[in-house]
CSV table of C-alpha atoms and ligand atoms in Angstrom, one decimal:
chain,number,residue,atom,x,y,z
A,133,MET,CA,-18.9,-9.8,12.0
A,134,ASN,CA,-15.3,-11.0,12.3
A,135,ALA,CA,-13.9,-12.4,15.5
A,136,PRO,CA,-11.8,-9.7,17.2
A,137,VAL,CA,-8.0,-10.2,16.6
A,138,SER,CA,-7.1,-10.0,20.2
A,139,MET,CA,-8.6,-13.0,22.1
A,140,GLY,CA,-7.1,-12.1,25.5
A,141,MET,CA,-9.0,-11.2,28.6
A,142,MET,CA,-11.4,-8.3,28.0
A,143,PRO,CA,-10.5,-5.5,30.4
A,144,GLU,CA,-13.1,-3.4,32.2
A,145,LEU,CA,-13.5,0.3,31.4
A,146,SER,CA,-12.9,3.1,33.9
A,147,ASP,CA,-15.5,5.8,34.5
A,148,GLN,CA,-13.3,8.2,32.6
A,149,GLU,CA,-13.1,5.8,29.7
A,150,LEU,CA,-16.9,5.3,29.7
A,151,ARG,CA,-17.2,9.1,29.4
A,152,ARG,CA,-14.5,9.6,26.8
A,153,PHE,CA,-15.7,6.8,24.5
A,154,GLY,CA,-19.4,7.7,24.8
A,155,ARG,CA,-19.8,8.2,21.0
A,156,HIS,CA,-18.5,4.7,20.4
A,157,LEU,CA,-20.6,3.1,23.1
A,158,ILE,CA,-23.9,4.4,21.9
A,159,MET,CA,-23.4,2.6,18.5
A,160,PRO,CA,-25.1,-0.8,19.0
A,161,GLU,CA,-22.8,-2.5,16.4
A,162,PHE,CA,-19.7,-1.4,18.4
A,163,GLY,CA,-20.8,-0.8,22.0
A,164,ILE,CA,-19.0,-1.6,25.2
A,165,GLU,CA,-17.8,-5.0,23.8
A,166,GLY,CA,-16.1,-3.2,20.9
A,167,GLN,CA,-14.5,-0.7,23.2
A,168,ARG,CA,-13.2,-3.5,25.5
A,169,ALA,CA,-11.8,-5.3,22.5
A,170,LEU,CA,-9.9,-2.2,21.5
A,171,LYS,CA,-8.5,-1.8,25.1
A,172,ALA,CA,-7.3,-5.5,25.0
A,173,GLY,CA,-5.7,-5.0,21.6
A,174,SER,CA,-2.3,-3.8,20.4
A,175,VAL,CA,-1.0,-2.2,17.2
A,176,LEU,CA,2.6,-1.8,16.0
A,177,LEU,CA,2.9,1.4,14.0
A,178,ILE,CA,6.0,1.4,11.8
A,179,GLY,CA,6.9,4.9,10.8
A,180,LEU,CA,5.6,8.1,12.4
A,181,GLY,CA,5.7,10.2,9.3
A,182,GLY,CA,2.8,11.2,6.9
A,183,LEU,CA,0.8,8.0,7.3
A,184,GLY,CA,1.8,7.4,10.9
A,185,SER,CA,0.8,10.9,12.1
A,186,PRO,CA,-3.0,10.5,11.6
A,187,ALA,CA,-2.9,6.8,12.3
A,188,SER,CA,-1.2,7.3,15.7
A,189,LEU,CA,-3.5,10.0,16.9
A,190,TYR,CA,-6.7,8.2,15.8
A,191,LEU,CA,-5.6,4.9,17.3
A,192,ALA,CA,-4.8,6.5,20.6
A,193,ALA,CA,-8.0,8.5,20.6
A,194,ALA,CA,-10.0,5.4,19.8
A,195,GLY,CA,-8.8,3.6,22.8
A,196,ILE,CA,-6.4,0.9,21.5
A,197,GLY,CA,-4.8,-0.5,24.7
A,198,ARG,CA,-1.2,-0.8,23.6
A,199,ILE,CA,0.6,0.9,20.7
A,200,GLY,CA,4.2,0.3,19.7
A,201,LEU,CA,6.0,3.0,17.7
A,202,VAL,CA,8.9,2.2,15.5
A,203,ASP,CA,10.9,5.2,14.2
A,204,ALA,CA,14.4,6.5,14.6
A,205,ASP,CA,14.1,9.8,12.8
A,206,VAL,CA,13.9,13.3,14.2
A,207,VAL,CA,11.3,15.9,13.2
A,208,GLU,CA,12.5,18.2,10.4
A,209,GLU,CA,10.9,21.3,9.0
A,210,THR,CA,10.1,19.8,5.6
A,211,ASN,CA,8.0,17.1,7.5
A,212,LEU,CA,5.5,19.6,8.7
A,213,GLN,CA,3.7,19.9,5.4
A,214,ARG,CA,2.1,16.6,6.1
A,215,GLN,CA,3.3,15.0,9.4
A,216,ILE,CA,0.7,16.7,11.6
A,217,ALA,CA,1.5,14.7,14.8
A,218,HIS,CA,4.6,16.9,15.1
A,219,GLY,CA,5.2,20.7,15.0
A,220,TYR,CA,7.7,23.5,15.3
A,221,LYS,CA,8.1,23.1,19.0
A,222,VAL,CA,9.6,19.6,18.6
A,223,LEU,CA,11.9,20.2,15.6
A,224,GLY,CA,15.1,18.1,16.1
A,225,THR,CA,13.5,15.7,18.6
A,226,LEU,CA,12.6,12.1,17.9
A,227,LYS,CA,9.3,11.6,16.0
A,228,ASN,CA,8.4,8.8,18.5
A,229,ALA,CA,8.8,11.2,21.4
A,230,SER,CA,6.7,13.9,19.7
A,231,ALA,CA,3.9,11.4,18.8
A,232,GLU,CA,3.9,9.8,22.2
A,233,ALA,CA,3.3,13.2,23.9
A,234,ARG,CA,0.3,14.0,21.6
A,235,MET,CA,-1.1,10.5,22.0
A,236,LEU,CA,-1.0,10.5,25.7
A,237,ASP,CA,-2.7,13.9,25.7
A,238,LEU,CA,-5.6,12.4,23.8
A,239,ASN,CA,-5.8,9.3,25.9
A,240,PRO,CA,-3.8,9.1,29.1
A,241,ASP,CA,-4.6,5.4,29.4
A,242,VAL,CA,-3.0,4.2,26.2
A,243,VAL,CA,0.2,2.2,26.8
A,244,ILE,CA,2.9,3.6,24.4
A,245,GLU,CA,5.9,1.4,23.8
A,246,ARG,CA,8.6,3.4,22.0
A,247,HIS,CA,11.1,1.5,19.8
A,248,ASP,CA,13.4,4.3,18.7
A,249,VAL,CA,15.1,2.1,16.0
A,250,ARG,CA,14.8,1.5,12.3
A,251,LEU,CA,13.0,-1.8,11.5
A,252,SER,CA,15.7,-4.3,10.4
A,253,ILE,CA,16.1,-8.0,9.8
A,254,ASP,CA,17.6,-8.2,13.3
A,255,ASN,CA,14.6,-6.8,15.2
A,256,ALA,CA,11.6,-7.3,12.9
A,257,LEU,CA,10.5,-10.7,14.2
A,258,ASP,CA,10.9,-9.6,17.9
A,259,LEU,CA,9.0,-6.4,17.4
A,260,ILE,CA,6.2,-7.6,15.2
A,261,SER,CA,5.6,-10.7,17.3
A,262,GLN,CA,4.5,-8.6,20.3
A,263,TYR,CA,1.5,-7.0,18.6
A,264,ASP,CA,-1.9,-8.0,17.2
A,265,VAL,CA,-1.9,-5.8,14.1
A,266,VAL,CA,0.8,-4.0,12.1
A,267,ILE,CA,0.4,-0.7,10.3
A,268,ASP,CA,3.0,-0.1,7.7
A,269,GLY,CA,3.5,3.6,7.5
A,270,THR,CA,6.8,3.6,5.7
A,271,ASP,CA,7.6,5.0,2.2
A,272,ASN,CA,10.5,2.8,1.1
A,273,PHE,CA,10.5,-0.6,-0.5
A,274,PRO,CA,13.1,-2.4,1.6
A,275,THR,CA,11.0,-1.8,4.8
A,276,ARG,CA,7.8,-2.6,3.0
A,277,TYR,CA,9.0,-6.0,2.0
A,278,LEU,CA,10.5,-6.7,5.4
A,279,VAL,CA,7.2,-5.8,7.1
A,280,ASN,CA,5.3,-8.0,4.6
A,281,ASP,CA,7.6,-11.1,5.0
A,282,THR,CA,7.7,-10.8,8.8
A,283,CYS,CA,3.9,-10.5,9.0
A,284,VAL,CA,3.4,-13.5,6.7
A,285,LYS,CA,5.9,-15.6,8.7
A,286,LEU,CA,4.2,-14.7,12.0
A,287,GLY,CA,0.7,-14.8,10.8
A,288,LYS,CA,-0.1,-11.1,11.5
A,289,PRO,CA,-2.4,-8.8,9.6
A,290,ASN,CA,-0.4,-6.0,7.8
A,291,VAL,CA,-2.4,-2.8,7.1
A,292,PHE,CA,-0.6,-1.4,4.1
A,293,GLY,CA,-0.8,2.2,2.9
A,294,GLY,CA,1.1,4.1,0.3
A,295,VAL,CA,1.0,7.6,-1.1
A,296,LEU,CA,2.7,9.5,-3.9
A,297,ARG,CA,2.0,12.8,-5.5
A,298,PHE,CA,-1.9,12.9,-5.7
A,299,ASP,CA,-2.5,9.2,-5.3
A,300,GLY,CA,-3.0,6.7,-2.5
A,301,GLN,CA,-3.3,3.0,-2.0
A,302,LEU,CA,-4.6,0.9,0.9
A,303,SER,CA,-5.0,-2.8,1.6
A,304,VAL,CA,-4.9,-5.3,4.4
A,305,PHE,CA,-2.4,-8.1,3.7
A,306,ASP,CA,-3.2,-11.2,5.8
A,307,ALA,CA,-1.7,-14.2,4.2
A,308,ARG,CA,-3.8,-16.6,6.4
A,309,HIS,CA,-6.9,-15.3,4.6
A,310,GLY,CA,-5.7,-13.6,1.4
A,311,PRO,CA,-2.8,-12.4,-0.7
A,312,CYS,CA,0.3,-10.7,0.6
A,313,TYR,CA,2.2,-7.7,-0.8
A,314,ARG,CA,4.6,-10.0,-2.7
A,315,CYS,CA,1.6,-11.7,-4.4
A,316,MET,CA,1.2,-8.3,-6.2
A,317,PHE,CA,4.9,-7.2,-6.4
A,318,PRO,CA,7.2,-10.2,-6.0
A,319,GLU,CA,10.3,-8.2,-6.1
A,320,ALA,CA,11.2,-4.5,-5.6
A,321,PRO,CA,11.0,-2.5,-8.8
A,322,PRO,CA,14.1,-0.9,-10.2
A,323,VAL,CA,15.1,2.3,-8.3
A,324,GLU,CA,13.9,4.6,-11.1
A,325,PHE,CA,10.4,3.2,-11.0
A,326,ALA,CA,10.2,3.5,-7.2
A,327,PRO,CA,10.4,7.1,-6.3
A,328,ASN,CA,9.5,8.1,-2.8
A,329,CYS,CA,7.8,11.2,-1.6
A,330,ALA,CA,11.1,13.0,-1.2
A,331,GLU,CA,11.9,12.5,-4.9
A,332,ALA,CA,8.4,12.7,-6.5
A,333,GLY,CA,6.6,14.9,-4.0
A,334,VAL,CA,3.2,14.3,-2.3
A,335,LEU,CA,0.2,16.6,-1.6
A,336,GLY,CA,0.3,16.9,2.2
A,337,VAL,CA,-3.2,15.8,2.8
A,338,MET,CA,-2.9,12.5,0.8
A,339,PRO,CA,-1.2,10.6,3.7
A,340,GLY,CA,-3.8,12.1,6.0
A,341,VAL,CA,-6.6,10.3,4.1
A,342,ILE,CA,-4.7,7.0,3.7
A,343,GLY,CA,-3.3,7.1,7.3
A,344,ALA,CA,-6.8,7.6,8.7
A,345,LEU,CA,-8.1,4.7,6.6
A,346,GLN,CA,-5.2,2.5,8.0
A,347,ALA,CA,-6.4,3.4,11.5
A,348,THR,CA,-9.9,2.5,10.5
A,349,GLU,CA,-8.8,-1.0,9.3
A,350,ALA,CA,-6.8,-1.6,12.4
A,351,ILE,CA,-9.8,-0.7,14.6
A,352,LYS,CA,-12.0,-3.0,12.5
A,353,LEU,CA,-9.6,-5.9,12.8
A,354,ILE,CA,-9.2,-5.5,16.6
A,355,SER,CA,-12.9,-4.9,17.4
A,356,GLY,CA,-14.1,-7.5,14.8
A,357,ILE,CA,-16.6,-5.1,13.1
A,358,GLY,CA,-17.1,-4.8,9.3
A,359,SER,CA,-15.2,-6.4,6.5
A,360,PRO,CA,-11.4,-5.8,6.4
A,361,MET,CA,-9.7,-4.9,3.1
A,362,ILE,CA,-8.3,-8.4,2.7
A,363,GLY,CA,-7.9,-9.4,-0.9
A,364,ARG,CA,-8.8,-5.9,-2.1
A,365,MET,CA,-6.8,-2.8,-2.8
A,366,LEU,CA,-8.3,0.7,-2.6
A,367,ILE,CA,-6.9,3.1,-5.1
A,368,TYR,CA,-7.5,6.8,-4.3
A,369,ASP,CA,-7.0,9.4,-6.9
A,370,GLY,CA,-7.0,12.8,-5.2
A,371,LEU,CA,-7.2,14.9,-8.4
A,372,ASP,CA,-10.6,13.6,-9.5
A,373,LEU,CA,-11.5,12.4,-6.0
A,374,SER,CA,-12.2,8.8,-7.0
A,375,PHE,CA,-11.9,5.7,-4.8
A,376,THR,CA,-11.6,2.5,-6.8
A,377,THR,CA,-11.4,-1.0,-5.3
A,378,VAL,CA,-9.7,-3.7,-7.2
A,379,GLN,CA,-9.7,-7.4,-6.2
A,380,LEU,CA,-6.4,-8.9,-5.4
A,381,ALA,CA,-5.7,-12.6,-5.9
A,382,LYS,CA,-3.3,-14.8,-3.9
A,383,ASP,CA,-0.4,-15.9,-6.1
A,384,GLU,CA,0.0,-19.7,-5.5
A,385,SER,CA,3.7,-19.3,-6.4
A,386,CYS,CA,4.3,-16.2,-4.3
A,387,PRO,CA,7.9,-16.1,-3.1
A,388,THR,CA,6.8,-15.5,0.4
A,389,CYS,CA,3.2,-16.7,1.3
A,390,SER,CA,3.3,-19.9,-0.7
A,391,LYS,CA,6.0,-21.1,1.7
A,392,ALA,CA,5.5,-22.7,5.2
A,393,PRO,CA,6.2,-20.0,7.8
A,394,GLU,CA,9.3,-21.8,9.0
A,395,ASP,CA,10.7,-21.7,5.5
A,396,ILE,CA,10.3,-17.9,5.1
A,397,VAL,CA,13.8,-16.3,5.4
A,398,LEU,CA,13.9,-12.6,6.0
A,399,LYS,CA,16.3,-10.9,3.7
A,400,GLU,CA,17.5,-7.4,3.0
A,401,THR,CA,15.9,-5.9,-0.1
A,402,VAL,CA,18.5,-4.2,-2.3
A,403,MET,CA,17.3,-1.5,-4.7
A,404,VAL,CA,19.0,-1.8,-8.1
A,405,CYS,CA,19.0,0.5,-11.1
A,406,ALA,CA,17.9,-0.9,-14.4
A,407,ALA,CA,18.4,0.9,-17.7
A,408,PRO,CA,15.0,1.9,-19.0
A,409,VAL,CA,13.9,0.1,-22.2
A,410,GLY,CA,11.5,1.5,-24.8
A,411,ARG,CA,9.9,4.9,-24.8
A,412,THR,CA,7.5,6.8,-22.6
A,413,ILE,CA,4.3,8.4,-23.9
A,414,SER,CA,2.2,10.9,-22.0
A,415,GLY,CA,-1.6,10.5,-21.8
A,416,GLU,CA,-2.0,13.8,-23.8
A,417,LYS,CA,0.3,12.6,-26.6
A,418,LEU,CA,-1.5,9.2,-26.8
A,419,GLN,CA,-4.9,11.0,-27.1
A,420,GLU,CA,-3.4,13.1,-29.9
A,421,ARG,CA,-2.2,10.0,-31.7
A,422,LEU,CA,-5.6,8.2,-31.2
A,423,ALA,CA,-7.4,11.3,-32.5
A,424,ALA,CA,-5.2,11.1,-35.6
A,425,ARG,CA,-6.3,7.5,-36.1
A,426,ASP,CA,-2.8,6.3,-35.6
A,427,ASP,CA,-2.4,2.5,-36.1
A,428,MET,CA,-0.7,1.9,-32.8
A,429,ILE,CA,-2.0,-0.9,-30.7
A,430,ILE,CA,-2.8,-0.3,-27.0
A,431,VAL,CA,-2.1,-3.4,-24.9
A,432,ASP,CA,-3.5,-3.3,-21.3
A,433,VAL,CA,-1.4,-5.6,-19.1
A,434,ARG,CA,-3.5,-5.3,-16.0
A,435,ASN,CA,-5.6,-8.1,-14.5
A,436,PRO,CA,-8.9,-8.9,-16.2
A,437,SER,CA,-10.9,-7.4,-13.3
A,438,GLU,CA,-9.0,-4.1,-13.6
A,439,TRP,CA,-9.5,-4.1,-17.3
A,440,LEU,CA,-13.3,-4.7,-17.0
A,441,SER,CA,-13.6,-1.9,-14.4
A,442,GLY,CA,-12.3,0.7,-16.9
A,443,ARG,CA,-9.9,0.8,-19.8
A,444,ILE,CA,-8.8,3.0,-22.7
A,445,ALA,CA,-11.3,2.6,-25.5
A,446,GLY,CA,-10.1,0.1,-28.0
A,447,SER,CA,-7.4,-1.3,-25.9
A,448,ARG,CA,-6.6,-5.0,-25.9
A,449,ALA,CA,-6.5,-7.0,-22.7
A,450,PHE,CA,-3.3,-9.1,-22.4
A,451,SER,CA,-2.5,-9.4,-18.7
A,452,LYS,CA,1.2,-9.4,-17.6
A,453,PRO,CA,1.0,-12.9,-16.2
A,454,ASP,CA,-0.6,-14.2,-19.5
A,455,LEU,CA,1.8,-12.3,-21.7
A,456,GLU,CA,4.9,-13.5,-19.8
A,457,GLN,CA,3.6,-17.0,-19.8
A,458,VAL,CA,3.2,-17.0,-23.6
A,459,LEU,CA,6.6,-15.5,-24.0
A,460,GLN,CA,8.1,-18.2,-21.7
A,461,ASP,CA,6.3,-21.0,-23.5
A,462,THR,CA,6.7,-20.0,-27.1
A,463,GLY,CA,9.3,-17.1,-27.1
A,464,GLU,CA,6.8,-14.9,-29.0
A,465,THR,CA,3.3,-13.4,-28.9
A,466,ASP,CA,0.7,-12.6,-31.5
A,467,LEU,CA,1.4,-8.9,-31.0
A,468,PRO,CA,2.8,-7.6,-34.4
A,469,LYS,CA,6.4,-6.4,-34.4
A,470,ASP,CA,5.9,-3.9,-37.2
A,471,ARG,CA,3.4,-1.7,-35.3
A,472,ASP,CA,3.9,0.7,-32.4
A,473,LEU,CA,2.7,-0.9,-29.2
A,474,VAL,CA,1.5,1.2,-26.2
A,475,LEU,CA,1.7,-0.8,-22.9
A,476,VAL,CA,-0.7,0.3,-20.2
A,477,CYS,CA,-1.1,-0.7,-16.6
A,478,GLN,CA,-2.4,1.1,-13.5
A,479,SER,CA,0.8,3.1,-12.6
A,480,GLY,CA,3.2,2.4,-15.4
A,481,MET,CA,5.3,-0.1,-13.4
A,482,ARG,CA,4.0,-3.4,-14.6
A,483,SER,CA,3.9,-2.2,-18.2
A,484,SER,CA,7.5,-1.1,-18.1
A,485,ALA,CA,8.4,-4.7,-16.9
A,486,VAL,CA,6.4,-6.1,-19.9
A,487,ILE,CA,8.3,-3.8,-22.2
A,488,LYS,CA,11.6,-5.3,-21.0
A,489,SER,CA,10.2,-8.8,-21.6
A,490,LEU,CA,9.0,-7.9,-25.1
A,491,ALA,CA,12.4,-6.2,-26.0
A,492,ALA,CA,14.1,-9.4,-24.8
A,493,ALA,CA,11.9,-11.4,-27.1
A,494,GLY,CA,13.0,-9.4,-30.1
A,495,TYR,CA,10.6,-6.5,-30.3
A,496,LEU,CA,12.2,-3.2,-31.3
A,497,PRO,CA,12.5,-1.0,-28.2
A,498,SER,CA,11.8,2.0,-30.4
A,499,ARG,CA,8.3,0.7,-31.2
A,500,LEU,CA,7.5,0.0,-27.5
A,501,TYR,CA,5.8,2.8,-25.6
A,502,ASN,CA,5.0,2.9,-21.9
A,503,LEU,CA,2.0,5.0,-20.9
A,504,ASP,CA,3.4,7.4,-18.3
A,505,ASN,CA,1.8,6.8,-14.9
A,506,GLY,CA,-0.6,4.4,-16.5
A,507,MET,CA,-4.4,4.6,-16.0
A,508,ASN,CA,-3.7,6.7,-12.9
A,509,ALA,CA,-2.9,9.6,-15.2
A,510,TRP,CA,-5.2,8.8,-18.1
A,511,SER,CA,-7.8,11.5,-18.6
A,512,GLY,CA,-9.1,10.4,-22.1
A,513,ALA,CA,-12.1,8.2,-22.9
A,514,VAL,CA,-12.6,5.1,-20.8
A,515,GLU,CA,-14.9,2.2,-21.6
A,516,THR,CA,-16.3,-0.3,-19.1
A,517,GLU,CA,-18.8,-3.1,-19.1
B,154,LIG,ZN1,2.1,-13.7,-1.2
């Protein structure tokens, strides 16, 4: 069992609370101490959209004592396909106001602190410092990096969730005990590799799954039960209903969490466009070429643990850090320049970055292929060991 995040005075529970939380109290691993820890605890929920909708309702229902809401948007009709904290009756009103009303109806004792603003470098430190745990429910990279950097600087756990199309991701970034978001993704990807739900679409129930899991992690952190997802990333594939957990390592040269807190400077993340390099190949097309015994070489640039947990049969492991290190040290790799290379990662993002590095090292862009959507979209043969 972990120590609860909130180490303040444990409040007593009222008779109404003892009734309402009865299903919690009868579990010996949770019990009255777990419930009192939740009441003493606080969560800052950033974004009251698809992820924030289920997270806000479950946090209030579970008995978290104080919940901050950060959102400046109003409810629009196109939100209602997934943002179930809201509804037609509140179209045009602030999402924070809508969520607050639903949360107080579930639990009149929860203290809701509305921050009807966008998170920015001017308010992030002040807002995040007031809470025990942060839930990032945003869908844009600038806010995601700002939440990450602020949480690292302040030593707060950041419950990260992301959804796109039919996929979801979840992790707990707590730089005191594990990696941070920048250990995985040091800088924002180019705009064209960073679509949001408005551009790429999302199945409405996907944020419901991930948002509920974010609430679970926040409840675990505050009550001290179970093992939080620190140093691990859950990858949820809704189409074949698979949950995969990959280990995440701390990057000792991470631009954020390798620094002392006082040296971390919050900065605006600017999304830039980059001209795509190389070609894209679909999973179906790659299967066709493999079936035709094409002599292309498949290079998997994921981390060794990801490669071991499942890879395209016959693919070669050459992780992005290793490959970039070799290029940096020697200016070349042992990958042939006269064969078609198919670069593969989990989502297609890291492999596209590797393609740029290879092109810069003299590989013909016309021989470099990026597997579209990476292993997330691969439906062909997979080998493991
Ligand atoms: Zn880091």
